[in-house]
Protein backbone atom coordinates (compact mmCIF):
# COMPACT_ATOMS: atom_id res chain seq x y z
CA UNK A 1 0.00 0.00 0.00
CA UNK A 2 2.92 2.33 0.74
CA UNK A 3 4.30 1.81 -2.75
CA UNK A 4 0.95 2.55 -4.27
CA UNK A 5 0.68 5.74 -2.26
CA UNK A 6 4.23 6.76 -3.30
CA UNK A 7 3.46 5.90 -6.92
CA UNK A 8 0.30 7.95 -6.80
CA UNK A 9 2.21 10.89 -5.28
CA UNK A 10 4.87 10.64 -7.99
CA UNK A 11 2.22 10.46 -10.70
CA UNK A 12 0.51 13.50 -9.20
CA UNK A 13 3.80 15.46 -9.28
CA UNK A 14 4.49 14.43 -12.88
CA UNK A 15 0.96 15.37 -13.93
CA UNK A 16 1.33 18.73 -12.17
CA UNK A 17 4.69 19.33 -13.89
CA UNK A 18 3.32 18.39 -17.32
CA UNK A 19 0.26 20.58 -16.74
CA UNK A 20 2.53 23.45 -15.72
CA UNK A 21 4.65 23.01 -18.87
CA UNK A 22 1.50 22.84 -20.97
CA UNK A 23 0.25 26.08 -19.42
CA UNK A 24 3.60 27.75 -20.11
CA UNK A 25 3.57 26.46 -23.70
CA UNK A 26 -0.03 27.61 -24.18
CA UNK A 27 0.83 31.04 -22.82
CA UNK A 28 3.89 31.22 -25.08
CA UNK A 29 1.82 30.20 -28.09
CA UNK A 30 -0.80 32.80 -27.23
CA UNK A 31 1.99 35.36 -26.93
CA UNK A 32 3.44 34.25 -30.25
CA UNK A 33 0.02 34.44 -31.87
CA UNK A 34 -0.46 37.98 -30.57
CA UNK A 35 3.06 38.89 -31.70
CA UNK A 36 2.44 37.36 -35.13
CA UNK A 37 -0.86 39.23 -35.46
CA UNK A 38 0.84 42.50 -34.53
CA UNK A 39 3.69 41.80 -36.97
CA UNK A 40 1.18 41.04 -39.73
CA UNK A 41 -0.72 44.27 -39.06
CA UNK A 42 2.53 46.25 -39.15
CA UNK A 43 3.69 44.64 -42.39
CA UNK A 44 0.27 45.21 -43.95
CA UNK A 45 0.48 48.93 -43.06
CA UNK A 46 4.03 49.11 -44.47
CA UNK A 47 2.81 47.58 -47.74
CA UNK A 48 -0.19 49.93 -47.94
CA UNK A 49 2.04 52.96 -47.26
CA UNK A 50 4.67 51.84 -49.78
CA UNK A 51 1.99 51.33 -52.43
CA UNK A 52 0.55 54.79 -51.66
CA UNK A 53 4.05 56.25 -52.20
CA UNK A 54 4.40 54.79 -55.71
CA UNK A 55 3.38 58.00 -57.53
CA UNK A 56 5.80 60.06 -55.43
CA UNK A 57 8.67 57.65 -56.05
CA UNK A 58 7.92 57.59 -59.78
CA UNK A 59 7.90 61.40 -59.88
CA UNK A 60 11.21 61.54 -58.00
CA UNK A 61 12.72 59.06 -60.46
CA UNK A 62 11.47 60.93 -63.54
CA UNK A 63 11.83 64.57 -62.46
CA UNK A 64 13.81 64.62 -59.21
CA UNK A 65 10.82 66.32 -57.58
CA UNK A 66 7.50 65.47 -55.96
CA UNK A 67 4.34 65.61 -58.09
CA UNK A 68 2.77 69.04 -58.68
CA UNK A 69 0.03 68.15 -56.20
CA UNK A 70 2.56 68.68 -53.39
CA UNK A 71 3.34 72.00 -51.70
CA UNK A 72 5.78 72.60 -48.89
CA UNK A 73 4.62 73.99 -45.56
CA UNK A 74 5.69 77.57 -46.38
CA UNK A 75 3.68 77.52 -49.63
CA UNK A 76 0.68 76.06 -47.79
CA UNK A 77 0.91 78.76 -45.09
CA UNK A 78 1.18 81.45 -47.78
CA UNK A 79 -2.20 80.13 -48.99
CA UNK A 80 -3.64 80.52 -45.47
CA UNK A 81 -3.10 77.00 -44.11
CA UNK A 82 -2.52 76.57 -40.37
CA UNK A 83 -0.48 73.56 -39.12
CA UNK A 84 -2.70 70.74 -37.90
CA UNK A 85 -5.67 71.94 -39.96
CA UNK A 86 -7.12 70.43 -43.13
CA UNK A 87 -5.01 71.49 -46.12
CA UNK A 88 -7.89 71.25 -48.61
CA UNK A 89 -9.54 74.33 -47.04
CA UNK A 90 -6.78 76.59 -48.40
CA UNK A 91 -4.99 74.45 -51.02
CA UNK A 92 -7.60 72.21 -52.68
CA UNK A 93 -6.27 68.88 -53.92
CA UNK A 94 -2.80 69.45 -52.48
CA UNK A 95 -0.62 67.49 -50.06
CA UNK A 96 2.29 68.62 -47.88
CA UNK A 97 5.76 67.55 -48.98
CA UNK A 98 9.26 68.65 -49.81
CA UNK A 99 10.27 70.13 -46.47
CA UNK A 100 13.60 69.20 -44.91
CA UNK A 101 13.43 66.40 -42.34
CA UNK A 102 16.05 67.00 -39.66
CA UNK A 103 16.41 63.33 -38.58
CA UNK A 104 17.02 64.55 -35.03
CA UNK A 105 15.98 61.18 -33.58
CA UNK A 106 18.41 59.36 -35.93
CA UNK A 107 15.86 56.93 -37.40
CA UNK A 108 17.52 57.29 -40.81
CA UNK A 109 21.09 56.62 -41.91
CA UNK A 110 23.22 59.73 -41.83
CA UNK A 111 26.09 60.69 -44.07
CA UNK A 112 28.02 63.97 -44.34
CA UNK A 113 26.08 66.36 -46.55
CA UNK A 114 23.00 64.13 -46.89
CA UNK A 115 19.71 66.05 -46.84
CA UNK A 116 16.46 64.28 -45.98
CA UNK A 117 13.03 65.51 -47.06
CA UNK A 118 9.55 64.37 -46.11
CA UNK A 119 6.20 64.01 -47.87
CA UNK A 120 2.75 63.02 -46.67
CA UNK A 121 1.48 59.66 -47.89
CA UNK A 122 -2.16 58.59 -47.76
CA UNK A 123 -3.34 61.71 -45.96
CA UNK A 124 -6.93 62.85 -46.50
CA UNK A 125 -6.46 66.57 -47.13
CA UNK A 126 -10.10 67.29 -46.21
CA UNK A 127 -9.49 66.17 -42.61
CA UNK A 128 -7.52 67.86 -39.86
CA UNK A 129 -3.93 66.67 -40.14
CA UNK A 130 -3.70 66.27 -36.36
CA UNK A 131 -6.30 63.46 -36.55
CA UNK A 132 -4.50 61.40 -39.19
CA UNK A 133 -1.94 58.65 -39.32
CA UNK A 134 1.70 59.69 -39.37
CA UNK A 135 2.48 58.04 -42.71
CA UNK A 136 5.30 59.76 -44.58
CA UNK A 137 7.82 59.17 -47.33
CA UNK A 138 11.33 60.17 -46.31
CA UNK A 139 13.73 60.65 -49.21
CA UNK A 140 17.33 61.79 -49.40
CA UNK A 141 19.14 63.90 -51.97
CA UNK A 142 21.42 60.92 -52.69
CA UNK A 143 18.47 58.66 -53.52
CA UNK A 144 17.46 56.72 -50.38
CA UNK A 145 13.77 56.04 -49.72
CA UNK A 146 12.15 55.24 -46.37
CA UNK A 147 8.61 55.23 -45.05
CA UNK A 148 7.35 55.86 -41.56
CA UNK A 149 3.93 54.66 -40.47
CA UNK A 150 4.16 55.86 -36.87
CA UNK A 151 5.02 59.54 -37.24
CA UNK A 152 8.81 59.19 -37.13
CA UNK A 153 9.12 56.60 -34.35
CA UNK A 154 10.55 54.09 -36.83
CA UNK A 155 11.44 54.04 -40.52
CA UNK A 156 11.55 51.22 -43.07
CA UNK A 157 13.73 51.26 -46.17
CA UNK A 158 11.83 50.85 -49.44
CA UNK A 159 14.76 51.21 -51.83
CA UNK A 160 16.27 54.03 -53.87
CA UNK A 161 14.97 56.61 -56.29
CA UNK A 162 18.31 57.46 -57.91
mmCIF file of C-alpha atoms in Angstrom:
data_model
loop_
_atom_site.group_PDB
_atom_site.id
_atom_site.type_symbol
_atom_site.label_atom_id
_atom_site.label_comp_id
_atom_site.label_asym_id
_atom_site.label_seq_id
_atom_site.Cartn_x
_atom_site.Cartn_y
_atom_site.Cartn_z
ATOM 1 C CA UNK A 1 0.000 0.000 0.000
ATOM 2 C CA UNK A 2 2.924 2.329 0.740
ATOM 3 C CA UNK A 3 4.304 1.807 -2.747
ATOM 4 C CA UNK A 4 0.953 2.547 -4.274
ATOM 5 C CA UNK A 5 0.679 5.741 -2.261
ATOM 6 C CA UNK A 6 4.228 6.764 -3.300
ATOM 7 C CA UNK A 7 3.462 5.901 -6.919
ATOM 8 C CA UNK A 8 0.296 7.949 -6.795
ATOM 9 C CA UNK A 9 2.206 10.887 -5.280
ATOM 10 C CA UNK A 10 4.873 10.645 -7.992
ATOM 11 C CA UNK A 11 2.219 10.465 -10.702
ATOM 12 C CA UNK A 12 0.508 13.498 -9.205
ATOM 13 C CA UNK A 13 3.804 15.456 -9.283
ATOM 14 C CA UNK A 14 4.495 14.425 -12.878
ATOM 15 C CA UNK A 15 0.963 15.367 -13.928
ATOM 16 C CA UNK A 16 1.333 18.729 -12.170
ATOM 17 C CA UNK A 17 4.694 19.327 -13.892
ATOM 18 C CA UNK A 18 3.318 18.389 -17.324
ATOM 19 C CA UNK A 19 0.263 20.576 -16.741
ATOM 20 C CA UNK A 20 2.534 23.449 -15.723
ATOM 21 C CA UNK A 21 4.655 23.011 -18.870
ATOM 22 C CA UNK A 22 1.500 22.837 -20.971
ATOM 23 C CA UNK A 23 0.254 26.082 -19.421
ATOM 24 C CA UNK A 24 3.601 27.750 -20.107
ATOM 25 C CA UNK A 25 3.566 26.464 -23.696
ATOM 26 C CA UNK A 26 -0.026 27.606 -24.181
ATOM 27 C CA UNK A 27 0.830 31.038 -22.823
ATOM 28 C CA UNK A 28 3.893 31.221 -25.084
ATOM 29 C CA UNK A 29 1.825 30.201 -28.093
ATOM 30 C CA UNK A 30 -0.799 32.800 -27.227
ATOM 31 C CA UNK A 31 1.985 35.364 -26.926
ATOM 32 C CA UNK A 32 3.439 34.253 -30.252
ATOM 33 C CA UNK A 33 0.016 34.443 -31.872
ATOM 34 C CA UNK A 34 -0.460 37.976 -30.574
ATOM 35 C CA UNK A 35 3.056 38.892 -31.700
ATOM 36 C CA UNK A 36 2.435 37.360 -35.131
ATOM 37 C CA UNK A 37 -0.861 39.229 -35.464
ATOM 38 C CA UNK A 38 0.836 42.503 -34.535
ATOM 39 C CA UNK A 39 3.685 41.801 -36.971
ATOM 40 C CA UNK A 40 1.179 41.041 -39.726
ATOM 41 C CA UNK A 41 -0.715 44.271 -39.065
ATOM 42 C CA UNK A 42 2.535 46.251 -39.151
ATOM 43 C CA UNK A 43 3.690 44.637 -42.389
ATOM 44 C CA UNK A 44 0.273 45.209 -43.946
ATOM 45 C CA UNK A 45 0.476 48.929 -43.059
ATOM 46 C CA UNK A 46 4.028 49.112 -44.468
ATOM 47 C CA UNK A 47 2.810 47.582 -47.735
ATOM 48 C CA UNK A 48 -0.188 49.926 -47.940
ATOM 49 C CA UNK A 49 2.042 52.958 -47.256
ATOM 50 C CA UNK A 50 4.668 51.841 -49.777
ATOM 51 C CA UNK A 51 1.987 51.333 -52.429
ATOM 52 C CA UNK A 52 0.550 54.789 -51.658
ATOM 53 C CA UNK A 53 4.051 56.250 -52.200
ATOM 54 C CA UNK A 54 4.402 54.787 -55.714
ATOM 55 C CA UNK A 55 3.376 58.005 -57.530
ATOM 56 C CA UNK A 56 5.803 60.056 -55.434
ATOM 57 C CA UNK A 57 8.670 57.646 -56.054
ATOM 58 C CA UNK A 58 7.918 57.591 -59.781
ATOM 59 C CA UNK A 59 7.900 61.404 -59.883
ATOM 60 C CA UNK A 60 11.210 61.542 -57.997
ATOM 61 C CA UNK A 61 12.723 59.056 -60.456
ATOM 62 C CA UNK A 62 11.471 60.931 -63.539
ATOM 63 C CA UNK A 63 11.832 64.573 -62.460
ATOM 64 C CA UNK A 64 13.806 64.615 -59.208
ATOM 65 C CA UNK A 65 10.817 66.325 -57.580
ATOM 66 C CA UNK A 66 7.499 65.475 -55.962
ATOM 67 C CA UNK A 67 4.340 65.609 -58.094
ATOM 68 C CA UNK A 68 2.771 69.040 -58.682
ATOM 69 C CA UNK A 69 0.030 68.148 -56.204
ATOM 70 C CA UNK A 70 2.564 68.684 -53.388
ATOM 71 C CA UNK A 71 3.339 71.998 -51.699
ATOM 72 C CA UNK A 72 5.782 72.600 -48.891
ATOM 73 C CA UNK A 73 4.621 73.989 -45.555
ATOM 74 C CA UNK A 74 5.686 77.571 -46.383
ATOM 75 C CA UNK A 75 3.679 77.523 -49.629
ATOM 76 C CA UNK A 76 0.682 76.064 -47.794
ATOM 77 C CA UNK A 77 0.909 78.757 -45.089
ATOM 78 C CA UNK A 78 1.175 81.450 -47.779
ATOM 79 C CA UNK A 79 -2.197 80.133 -48.991
ATOM 80 C CA UNK A 80 -3.643 80.520 -45.468
ATOM 81 C CA UNK A 81 -3.102 76.998 -44.113
ATOM 82 C CA UNK A 82 -2.522 76.565 -40.375
ATOM 83 C CA UNK A 83 -0.482 73.560 -39.124
ATOM 84 C CA UNK A 84 -2.699 70.738 -37.900
ATOM 85 C CA UNK A 85 -5.671 71.939 -39.960
ATOM 86 C CA UNK A 86 -7.124 70.426 -43.134
ATOM 87 C CA UNK A 87 -5.013 71.486 -46.121
ATOM 88 C CA UNK A 88 -7.894 71.251 -48.610
ATOM 89 C CA UNK A 89 -9.542 74.334 -47.041
ATOM 90 C CA UNK A 90 -6.776 76.586 -48.398
ATOM 91 C CA UNK A 91 -4.986 74.445 -51.017
ATOM 92 C CA UNK A 92 -7.598 72.213 -52.683
ATOM 93 C CA UNK A 93 -6.270 68.883 -53.921
ATOM 94 C CA UNK A 94 -2.795 69.453 -52.475
ATOM 95 C CA UNK A 95 -0.617 67.485 -50.057
ATOM 96 C CA UNK A 96 2.294 68.616 -47.879
ATOM 97 C CA UNK A 97 5.759 67.555 -48.979
ATOM 98 C CA UNK A 98 9.261 68.647 -49.811
ATOM 99 C CA UNK A 99 10.267 70.129 -46.470
ATOM 100 C CA UNK A 100 13.600 69.199 -44.909
ATOM 101 C CA UNK A 101 13.425 66.398 -42.342
ATOM 102 C CA UNK A 102 16.054 67.004 -39.662
ATOM 103 C CA UNK A 103 16.409 63.328 -38.580
ATOM 104 C CA UNK A 104 17.016 64.555 -35.027
ATOM 105 C CA UNK A 105 15.983 61.178 -33.584
ATOM 106 C CA UNK A 106 18.412 59.363 -35.931
ATOM 107 C CA UNK A 107 15.865 56.931 -37.396
ATOM 108 C CA UNK A 108 17.523 57.287 -40.811
ATOM 109 C CA UNK A 109 21.094 56.617 -41.909
ATOM 110 C CA UNK A 110 23.224 59.731 -41.831
ATOM 111 C CA UNK A 111 26.090 60.687 -44.074
ATOM 112 C CA UNK A 112 28.021 63.973 -44.338
ATOM 113 C CA UNK A 113 26.078 66.363 -46.552
ATOM 114 C CA UNK A 114 22.997 64.130 -46.889
ATOM 115 C CA UNK A 115 19.713 66.046 -46.838
ATOM 116 C CA UNK A 116 16.458 64.284 -45.977
ATOM 117 C CA UNK A 117 13.029 65.515 -47.056
ATOM 118 C CA UNK A 118 9.546 64.366 -46.107
ATOM 119 C CA UNK A 119 6.204 64.013 -47.866
ATOM 120 C CA UNK A 120 2.746 63.022 -46.673
ATOM 121 C CA UNK A 121 1.475 59.659 -47.889
ATOM 122 C CA UNK A 122 -2.164 58.595 -47.762
ATOM 123 C CA UNK A 123 -3.336 61.714 -45.963
ATOM 124 C CA UNK A 124 -6.933 62.850 -46.499
ATOM 125 C CA UNK A 125 -6.459 66.573 -47.125
ATOM 126 C CA UNK A 126 -10.102 67.294 -46.208
ATOM 127 C CA UNK A 127 -9.486 66.172 -42.606
ATOM 128 C CA UNK A 128 -7.525 67.855 -39.864
ATOM 129 C CA UNK A 129 -3.925 66.668 -40.136
ATOM 130 C CA UNK A 130 -3.696 66.268 -36.364
ATOM 131 C CA UNK A 131 -6.296 63.460 -36.548
ATOM 132 C CA UNK A 132 -4.504 61.401 -39.193
ATOM 133 C CA UNK A 133 -1.943 58.655 -39.321
ATOM 134 C CA UNK A 134 1.698 59.687 -39.371
ATOM 135 C CA UNK A 135 2.484 58.041 -42.713
ATOM 136 C CA UNK A 136 5.300 59.764 -44.585
ATOM 137 C CA UNK A 137 7.822 59.172 -47.329
ATOM 138 C CA UNK A 138 11.334 60.171 -46.311
ATOM 139 C CA UNK A 139 13.733 60.653 -49.215
ATOM 140 C CA UNK A 140 17.333 61.791 -49.403
ATOM 141 C CA UNK A 141 19.140 63.896 -51.973
ATOM 142 C CA UNK A 142 21.418 60.918 -52.693
ATOM 143 C CA UNK A 143 18.466 58.659 -53.518
ATOM 144 C CA UNK A 144 17.464 56.722 -50.383
ATOM 145 C CA UNK A 145 13.774 56.037 -49.716
ATOM 146 C CA UNK A 146 12.153 55.236 -46.374
ATOM 147 C CA UNK A 147 8.612 55.226 -45.046
ATOM 148 C CA UNK A 148 7.352 55.860 -41.555
ATOM 149 C CA UNK A 149 3.926 54.665 -40.469
ATOM 150 C CA UNK A 150 4.159 55.857 -36.870
ATOM 151 C CA UNK A 151 5.021 59.539 -37.242
ATOM 152 C CA UNK A 152 8.808 59.194 -37.133
ATOM 153 C CA UNK A 153 9.116 56.602 -34.345
ATOM 154 C CA UNK A 154 10.548 54.094 -36.833
ATOM 155 C CA UNK A 155 11.444 54.039 -40.521
ATOM 156 C CA UNK A 156 11.548 51.216 -43.065
ATOM 157 C CA UNK A 157 13.731 51.257 -46.171
ATOM 158 C CA UNK A 158 11.834 50.851 -49.443
ATOM 159 C CA UNK A 159 14.761 51.209 -51.834
ATOM 160 C CA UNK A 160 16.272 54.030 -53.865
ATOM 161 C CA UNK A 161 14.968 56.606 -56.289
ATOM 162 C CA UNK A 162 18.314 57.463 -57.915
#
